[in-house]
Amino acid sequence: MKTIALLPILTYPEPNIEMVVPRAVAMAAAVGAQLHALAINVEIRSISNALSRKLVDVPKMTQEAEALCRERGDAFLAKVVEEAKRAGVNATTGAVASNAPLLNDTAAIEARYHDFVLCAWEANNSTTRRTAQAIVFGSGRPTILLPEVEPARKLDKVAIAWDGSRVAARAVADAHHVLRRASKITVLTVTGEKSLQESDAARRLAHGLCERGLSAEAMAFGTEDCPVEISLQKRALEIGADLMIMGAFGHSRLRDFALGGATKGILTDLRLPILLSH
């Protein structure tokens, strides 16, 4: 049974940068997945009237904006096909259109029909951050956030951010396909940040993974006077992790996201590819 990853390509209002394509293709290769790239274009509802048509040709401006989005999407899809062929990754492409207020909802709904999502995260692009949140909390699928760093083409080392919580357990379960491909798994537990129900939670998870035939070890450490999300990422990078797995705390109501502390920090300052699951 093949695994299919969705790459949503944003064309409006702030389009993705082209470098997301090789990053997504590399990650698809690393997790052994077929890639489906989907351009999400905008449909702008016309609110023109006789006066607006006389002063400013609103219908024409709308058509031009929609055409520009389609052109951007087509260019991205062509690049996906090219990069995937070069990397030996099976890839398919498609496009959908949605009203501007529903673009993020469209991305989350499309994600539900795939095994997991590869989602671009760009520090200076608020559109990518809003879309990432919508997918993480609205799709029901594990989402790998791809920061502006070059991902490994092979998952050698994988870190798990573990606190024994329900969402952390959900993330580990959702990441089983990824964990099977890792050469080494390190279970990271931050001590002193909050009360853990079990003092040996990291060791228990590592032992359970080893019993399932995986190579895993536990590592507990303090926050070193910095936020927990920074401590986790710093330690993951120190051990050479190609990817970190963690649960996403939060929920969305009326399109406003309420995020847990570590999740909010991760979505603000992303330093390595992270698989988030809610």
mmCIF file of C-alpha atoms in Angstrom:
data_model
loop_
_atom_site.group_PDB
_atom_site.id
_atom_site.type_symbol
_atom_site.label_atom_id
_atom_site.label_comp_id
_atom_site.label_asym_id
_atom_site.label_seq_id
_atom_site.Cartn_x
_atom_site.Cartn_y
_atom_site.Cartn_z
ATOM 1 C CA MET A 1 0.000 0.000 0.000
ATOM 2 C CA LYS A 2 1.530 3.301 -1.048
ATOM 3 C CA THR A 3 1.626 6.423 1.072
ATOM 4 C CA ILE A 4 0.557 9.714 -0.486
ATOM 5 C CA ALA A 5 1.605 13.114 0.833
ATOM 6 C CA LEU A 6 -0.184 16.322 -0.077
ATOM 7 C CA LEU A 7 1.756 19.470 -0.899
ATOM 8 C CA PRO A 8 -0.664 22.430 -0.844
ATOM 9 C CA ILE A 9 0.669 25.252 -2.993
ATOM 10 C CA LEU A 10 -0.504 28.697 -1.981
ATOM 11 C CA THR A 11 -0.943 31.300 -4.683
ATOM 12 C CA TYR A 12 -2.849 34.003 -2.774
ATOM 13 C CA PRO A 13 -2.499 36.426 -1.077
ATOM 14 C CA GLU A 14 1.175 35.696 -0.362
ATOM 15 C CA PRO A 15 2.365 32.896 -2.650
ATOM 16 C CA ASN A 16 4.895 30.302 -1.592
ATOM 17 C CA ILE A 17 8.486 30.806 -2.618
ATOM 18 C CA GLU A 18 9.778 28.348 -5.215
ATOM 19 C CA MET A 19 12.258 26.734 -2.814
ATOM 20 C CA VAL A 20 9.375 24.904 -1.132
ATOM 21 C CA VAL A 21 9.297 22.529 -4.094
ATOM 22 C CA PRO A 22 12.754 20.911 -3.681
ATOM 23 C CA ARG A 23 12.237 20.830 0.100
ATOM 24 C CA ALA A 24 8.922 19.008 -0.283
ATOM 25 C CA VAL A 25 10.297 16.590 -2.863
ATOM 26 C CA ALA A 26 13.267 15.800 -0.616
ATOM 27 C CA MET A 27 10.990 15.103 2.347
ATOM 28 C CA ALA A 28 8.687 12.931 0.243
ATOM 29 C CA ALA A 29 11.748 10.921 -0.787
ATOM 30 C CA ALA A 30 12.868 10.652 2.844
ATOM 31 C CA VAL A 31 9.543 9.256 4.055
ATOM 32 C CA GLY A 32 9.019 7.087 0.972
ATOM 33 C CA ALA A 33 5.818 8.751 -0.176
ATOM 34 C CA GLN A 34 4.200 9.604 -3.470
ATOM 35 C CA LEU A 35 3.689 13.352 -3.746
ATOM 36 C CA HIS A 36 0.474 15.073 -4.807
ATOM 37 C CA ALA A 37 0.960 18.787 -5.394
ATOM 38 C CA LEU A 38 -2.225 20.839 -5.309
ATOM 39 C CA ALA A 39 -2.355 24.474 -6.357
ATOM 40 C CA ILE A 40 -4.982 26.321 -4.319
ATOM 41 C CA ASN A 41 -6.083 29.288 -6.397
ATOM 42 C CA VAL A 42 -8.445 32.087 -5.489
ATOM 43 C CA GLU A 43 -11.876 32.991 -6.778
ATOM 44 C CA ILE A 44 -12.733 36.611 -6.046
ATOM 45 C CA ARG A 45 -16.398 37.429 -5.739
ATOM 46 C CA SER A 46 -17.352 40.433 -7.804
ATOM 47 C CA ILE A 47 -18.781 43.311 -5.783
ATOM 48 C CA SER A 48 -18.713 45.811 -8.614
ATOM 49 C CA ASN A 49 -21.478 48.242 -9.439
ATOM 50 C CA ALA A 50 -22.007 50.811 -12.149
ATOM 51 C CA LEU A 51 -19.922 53.457 -10.381
ATOM 52 C CA SER A 52 -17.000 51.099 -9.672
ATOM 53 C CA ARG A 53 -16.976 49.958 -13.296
ATOM 54 C CA LYS A 54 -16.822 53.564 -14.410
ATOM 55 C CA LEU A 55 -14.094 54.699 -12.002
ATOM 56 C CA VAL A 56 -12.141 51.421 -11.733
ATOM 57 C CA ASP A 57 -12.676 48.356 -13.869
ATOM 58 C CA VAL A 58 -13.206 45.969 -10.942
ATOM 59 C CA PRO A 59 -14.226 42.931 -13.035
ATOM 60 C CA LYS A 60 -11.067 43.287 -15.091
ATOM 61 C CA MET A 61 -8.893 43.627 -11.975
ATOM 62 C CA THR A 62 -10.554 40.534 -10.526
ATOM 63 C CA GLN A 63 -9.946 38.508 -13.673
ATOM 64 C CA GLU A 64 -6.317 39.609 -13.755
ATOM 65 C CA ALA A 65 -5.775 38.653 -10.100
ATOM 66 C CA GLU A 66 -7.320 35.224 -10.637
ATOM 67 C CA ALA A 67 -5.287 34.694 -13.799
ATOM 68 C CA LEU A 68 -2.075 35.623 -11.960
ATOM 69 C CA CYS A 69 -2.843 33.038 -9.271
ATOM 70 C CA ARG A 70 -3.445 30.348 -11.875
ATOM 71 C CA GLU A 71 -0.184 31.229 -13.617
ATOM 72 C CA ARG A 72 1.690 30.986 -10.322
ATOM 73 C CA GLY A 73 0.057 27.663 -9.549
ATOM 74 C CA ASP A 74 0.821 26.221 -12.984
ATOM 75 C CA ALA A 75 4.465 27.292 -12.680
ATOM 76 C CA PHE A 76 4.764 25.621 -9.272
ATOM 77 C CA LEU A 77 3.157 22.410 -10.511
ATOM 78 C CA ALA A 78 5.515 22.257 -13.477
ATOM 79 C CA LYS A 79 8.452 22.674 -11.099
ATOM 80 C CA VAL A 80 7.141 19.870 -8.882
ATOM 81 C CA VAL A 81 7.003 17.493 -11.859
ATOM 82 C CA GLU A 82 10.539 18.477 -12.848
ATOM 83 C CA GLU A 83 12.024 18.170 -9.341
ATOM 84 C CA ALA A 84 10.205 14.921 -8.585
ATOM 85 C CA LYS A 85 11.440 13.317 -11.787
ATOM 86 C CA ARG A 86 14.982 14.341 -10.956
ATOM 87 C CA ALA A 87 14.697 12.882 -7.440
ATOM 88 C CA GLY A 88 12.937 9.680 -8.489
ATOM 89 C CA VAL A 89 9.757 10.546 -6.586
ATOM 90 C CA ASN A 90 6.370 9.664 -8.038
ATOM 91 C CA ALA A 91 4.298 12.832 -8.280
ATOM 92 C CA THR A 92 0.866 13.917 -9.442
ATOM 93 C CA THR A 93 -0.569 17.420 -9.665
ATOM 94 C CA GLY A 94 -3.916 19.177 -9.530
ATOM 95 C CA ALA A 95 -5.581 22.507 -8.863
ATOM 96 C CA VAL A 96 -8.661 23.783 -7.043
ATOM 97 C CA ALA A 97 -10.175 27.223 -6.630
ATOM 98 C CA SER A 98 -11.827 28.711 -3.571
ATOM 99 C CA ASN A 99 -13.210 32.001 -2.341
ATOM 100 C CA ALA A 100 -10.569 34.057 -0.569
ATOM 101 C CA PRO A 101 -12.010 33.683 2.977
ATOM 102 C CA LEU A 102 -12.165 29.892 2.576
ATOM 103 C CA LEU A 103 -8.683 29.177 1.188
ATOM 104 C CA ASN A 104 -7.353 27.762 4.463
ATOM 105 C CA ASP A 105 -10.481 25.657 4.976
ATOM 106 C CA THR A 106 -10.060 24.298 1.451
ATOM 107 C CA ALA A 107 -6.476 23.285 2.217
ATOM 108 C CA ALA A 108 -7.563 21.477 5.391
ATOM 109 C CA ILE A 109 -10.400 19.652 3.630
ATOM 110 C CA GLU A 110 -8.169 18.520 0.761
ATOM 111 C CA ALA A 111 -5.627 17.246 3.288
ATOM 112 C CA ARG A 112 -8.156 14.774 4.707
ATOM 113 C CA TYR A 113 -7.894 12.663 1.559
ATOM 114 C CA HIS A 114 -4.149 12.045 1.953
ATOM 115 C CA ASP A 115 -1.958 10.204 4.429
ATOM 116 C CA PHE A 116 -0.108 13.288 5.610
ATOM 117 C CA VAL A 117 0.703 16.821 4.542
ATOM 118 C CA LEU A 118 3.928 18.594 3.627
ATOM 119 C CA CYS A 119 3.311 22.223 4.494
ATOM 120 C CA ALA A 120 5.664 25.107 3.753
ATOM 121 C CA TRP A 121 6.530 27.386 6.654
ATOM 122 C CA GLU A 122 8.149 30.675 5.736
ATOM 123 C CA ALA A 123 9.195 33.171 8.397
ATOM 124 C CA ASN A 124 8.121 36.255 6.467
ATOM 125 C CA ASN A 125 4.962 34.807 4.929
ATOM 126 C CA SER A 126 1.907 35.055 7.170
ATOM 127 C CA THR A 127 -0.178 33.113 4.648
ATOM 128 C CA THR A 128 1.922 29.972 5.161
ATOM 129 C CA ARG A 129 1.577 30.197 8.948
ATOM 130 C CA ARG A 130 -2.210 30.610 8.833
ATOM 131 C CA THR A 131 -2.540 27.746 6.379
ATOM 132 C CA ALA A 132 -0.299 25.528 8.504
ATOM 133 C CA GLN A 133 -2.498 26.144 11.551
ATOM 134 C CA ALA A 134 -5.656 25.435 9.575
ATOM 135 C CA ILE A 135 -4.259 22.129 8.307
ATOM 136 C CA VAL A 136 -2.810 20.996 11.648
ATOM 137 C CA PHE A 137 -6.043 21.627 13.575
ATOM 138 C CA GLY A 138 -8.613 21.119 10.825
ATOM 139 C CA SER A 139 -7.450 18.240 8.651
ATOM 140 C CA GLY A 140 -7.164 15.318 11.048
ATOM 141 C CA ARG A 141 -3.899 14.395 9.313
ATOM 142 C CA PRO A 142 -0.292 14.559 10.521
ATOM 143 C CA THR A 143 1.441 17.575 9.039
ATOM 144 C CA ILE A 144 5.160 17.983 8.410
ATOM 145 C CA LEU A 145 6.097 21.660 8.545
ATOM 146 C CA LEU A 146 8.971 22.497 6.221
ATOM 147 C CA PRO A 147 11.010 25.525 7.337
ATOM 148 C CA GLU A 148 13.458 27.358 5.122
ATOM 149 C CA VAL A 149 16.198 24.756 5.584
ATOM 150 C CA GLU A 150 17.225 21.908 3.337
ATOM 151 C CA PRO A 151 15.715 18.631 4.615
ATOM 152 C CA ALA A 152 17.594 15.359 4.533
ATOM 153 C CA ARG A 153 16.730 12.932 1.744
ATOM 154 C CA LYS A 154 16.986 10.070 4.216
ATOM 155 C CA LEU A 155 15.631 9.940 7.750
ATOM 156 C CA ASP A 156 18.675 8.909 9.758
ATOM 157 C CA LYS A 157 17.720 10.342 13.145
ATOM 158 C CA VAL A 158 14.239 11.274 14.365
ATOM 159 C CA ALA A 159 13.372 12.978 17.651
ATOM 160 C CA ILE A 160 10.085 12.686 19.540
ATOM 161 C CA ALA A 161 8.977 15.474 21.903
ATOM 162 C CA TRP A 162 7.294 13.448 24.638
ATOM 163 C CA ASP A 163 5.361 14.440 27.750
ATOM 164 C CA GLY A 164 3.064 11.443 28.019
ATOM 165 C CA SER A 165 0.010 13.453 26.938
ATOM 166 C CA ARG A 166 -2.818 12.349 24.679
ATOM 167 C CA VAL A 167 -1.738 14.570 21.800
ATOM 168 C CA ALA A 168 1.849 13.354 22.084
ATOM 169 C CA ALA A 169 0.622 9.754 21.917
ATOM 170 C CA ARG A 170 -1.547 10.672 18.911
ATOM 171 C CA ALA A 171 1.485 12.148 17.160
ATOM 172 C CA VAL A 172 3.570 9.026 17.713
ATOM 173 C CA ALA A 173 0.769 6.841 16.364
ATOM 174 C CA ASP A 174 0.306 9.102 13.332
ATOM 175 C CA ALA A 175 4.038 9.012 12.643
ATOM 176 C CA HIS A 176 4.396 5.221 12.511
ATOM 177 C CA HIS A 177 5.296 5.288 8.806
ATOM 178 C CA VAL A 178 8.048 7.832 9.501
ATOM 179 C CA LEU A 179 9.364 6.019 12.571
ATOM 180 C CA ARG A 180 9.760 2.756 10.647
ATOM 181 C CA ARG A 181 12.148 4.516 8.261
ATOM 182 C CA ALA A 182 14.352 6.059 10.964
ATOM 183 C CA SER A 183 17.724 4.565 11.813
ATOM 184 C CA LYS A 184 17.701 6.046 15.314
ATOM 185 C CA ILE A 185 14.887 7.515 17.449
ATOM 186 C CA THR A 186 15.491 9.747 20.460
ATOM 187 C CA VAL A 187 12.633 10.417 22.873
ATOM 188 C CA LEU A 188 13.097 13.919 24.310
ATOM 189 C CA THR A 189 11.530 14.913 27.622
ATOM 190 C CA VAL A 190 11.912 18.369 29.138
ATOM 191 C CA THR A 191 12.239 18.233 32.913
ATOM 192 C CA GLY A 192 11.022 21.019 35.174
ATOM 193 C CA GLU A 193 8.728 22.578 32.572
ATOM 194 C CA LYS A 194 5.522 21.016 33.876
ATOM 195 C CA SER A 195 4.467 18.144 36.060
ATOM 196 C CA LEU A 196 4.715 14.820 34.277
ATOM 197 C CA GLN A 197 2.366 12.078 35.338
ATOM 198 C CA GLU A 198 5.223 9.607 35.018
ATOM 199 C CA SER A 199 8.826 10.353 35.877
ATOM 200 C CA ASP A 200 10.038 7.657 33.485
ATOM 201 C CA ALA A 201 7.724 8.568 30.576
ATOM 202 C CA ALA A 202 10.533 8.924 28.017
ATOM 203 C CA ARG A 203 12.130 5.639 29.018
ATOM 204 C CA ARG A 204 8.795 3.819 28.796
ATOM 205 C CA LEU A 205 8.117 5.100 25.280
ATOM 206 C CA ALA A 206 11.647 4.296 24.114
ATOM 207 C CA HIS A 207 11.331 0.791 25.561
ATOM 208 C CA GLY A 208 8.007 0.276 23.797
ATOM 209 C CA LEU A 209 9.468 1.379 20.467
ATOM 210 C CA CYS A 210 12.408 -0.989 20.918
ATOM 211 C CA GLU A 211 10.008 -3.848 21.594
ATOM 212 C CA ARG A 212 8.452 -3.101 18.219
ATOM 213 C CA GLY A 213 11.798 -3.540 16.495
ATOM 214 C CA LEU A 214 12.865 0.100 16.345
ATOM 215 C CA SER A 215 16.099 1.612 17.640
ATOM 216 C CA ALA A 216 15.158 4.130 20.322
ATOM 217 C CA GLU A 217 16.651 5.801 23.385
ATOM 218 C CA ALA A 218 15.383 8.256 26.018
ATOM 219 C CA MET A 219 16.890 11.648 26.766
ATOM 220 C CA ALA A 220 15.697 13.982 29.529
ATOM 221 C CA PHE A 221 17.036 17.524 29.897
ATOM 222 C CA GLY A 222 16.237 20.917 31.390
ATOM 223 C CA THR A 223 15.070 24.000 29.522
ATOM 224 C CA GLU A 224 18.290 25.939 30.223
ATOM 225 C CA ASP A 225 16.414 29.223 30.791
ATOM 226 C CA CYS A 226 14.787 29.328 27.374
ATOM 227 C CA PRO A 227 11.263 28.452 26.170
ATOM 228 C CA VAL A 228 10.472 24.759 25.965
ATOM 229 C CA GLU A 229 9.910 24.882 22.188
ATOM 230 C CA ILE A 230 13.392 26.352 21.695
ATOM 231 C CA SER A 231 14.951 23.836 24.085
ATOM 232 C CA LEU A 232 13.367 20.947 22.202
ATOM 233 C CA GLN A 233 14.496 22.197 18.819
ATOM 234 C CA LYS A 234 18.007 22.993 20.046
ATOM 235 C CA ARG A 235 18.425 19.518 21.513
ATOM 236 C CA ALA A 236 16.968 17.880 18.398
ATOM 237 C CA LEU A 237 19.469 19.772 16.234
ATOM 238 C CA GLU A 238 22.335 18.918 18.595
ATOM 239 C CA ILE A 239 21.684 15.196 18.194
ATOM 240 C CA GLY A 240 21.440 15.626 14.410
ATOM 241 C CA ALA A 241 17.712 14.923 14.084
ATOM 242 C CA ASP A 242 16.367 15.212 10.539
ATOM 243 C CA LEU A 243 12.790 15.514 11.858
ATOM 244 C CA MET A 244 11.029 16.013 15.186
ATOM 245 C CA ILE A 245 7.604 14.590 16.058
ATOM 246 C CA MET A 246 5.323 16.322 18.543
ATOM 247 C CA GLY A 247 1.684 16.737 19.462
ATOM 248 C CA ALA A 248 -0.085 20.026 18.737
ATOM 249 C CA PHE A 249 -2.004 21.603 21.605
ATOM 250 C CA GLY A 250 -4.820 23.946 20.689
ATOM 251 C CA HIS A 251 -8.136 24.322 18.929
ATOM 252 C CA SER A 252 -9.865 26.664 16.516
ATOM 253 C CA ARG A 253 -13.148 28.520 16.992
ATOM 254 C CA LEU A 254 -14.653 30.875 14.460
ATOM 255 C CA ARG A 255 -11.340 30.889 12.579
ATOM 256 C CA ASP A 256 -9.385 32.218 15.591
ATOM 257 C CA PHE A 257 -6.747 29.781 16.806
ATOM 258 C CA ALA A 258 -6.084 29.194 20.496
ATOM 259 C CA LEU A 259 -2.713 27.480 20.756
ATOM 260 C CA GLY A 260 -0.810 25.798 23.557
ATOM 261 C CA GLY A 261 2.434 27.477 24.594
ATOM 262 C CA ALA A 262 4.904 25.113 22.940
ATOM 263 C CA THR A 263 2.783 24.765 19.803
ATOM 264 C CA LYS A 264 2.532 28.549 19.455
ATOM 265 C CA GLY A 265 6.292 28.823 19.868
ATOM 266 C CA ILE A 266 6.946 26.163 17.245
ATOM 267 C CA LEU A 267 4.677 27.906 14.753
ATOM 268 C CA THR A 268 6.480 31.178 15.452
ATOM 269 C CA ASP A 269 10.108 30.019 15.359
ATOM 270 C CA LEU A 270 10.584 26.821 13.352
ATOM 271 C CA ARG A 271 14.173 25.569 13.099
ATOM 272 C CA LEU A 272 13.886 22.066 11.640
ATOM 273 C CA PRO A 273 11.183 19.957 9.950
ATOM 274 C CA ILE A 274 8.551 19.016 12.519
ATOM 275 C CA LEU A 275 5.671 16.570 12.251
ATOM 276 C CA LEU A 276 2.730 18.016 14.176
ATOM 277 C CA SER A 277 -0.383 15.998 14.942
ATOM 278 C CA HIS A 278 -3.564 17.010 16.714
#
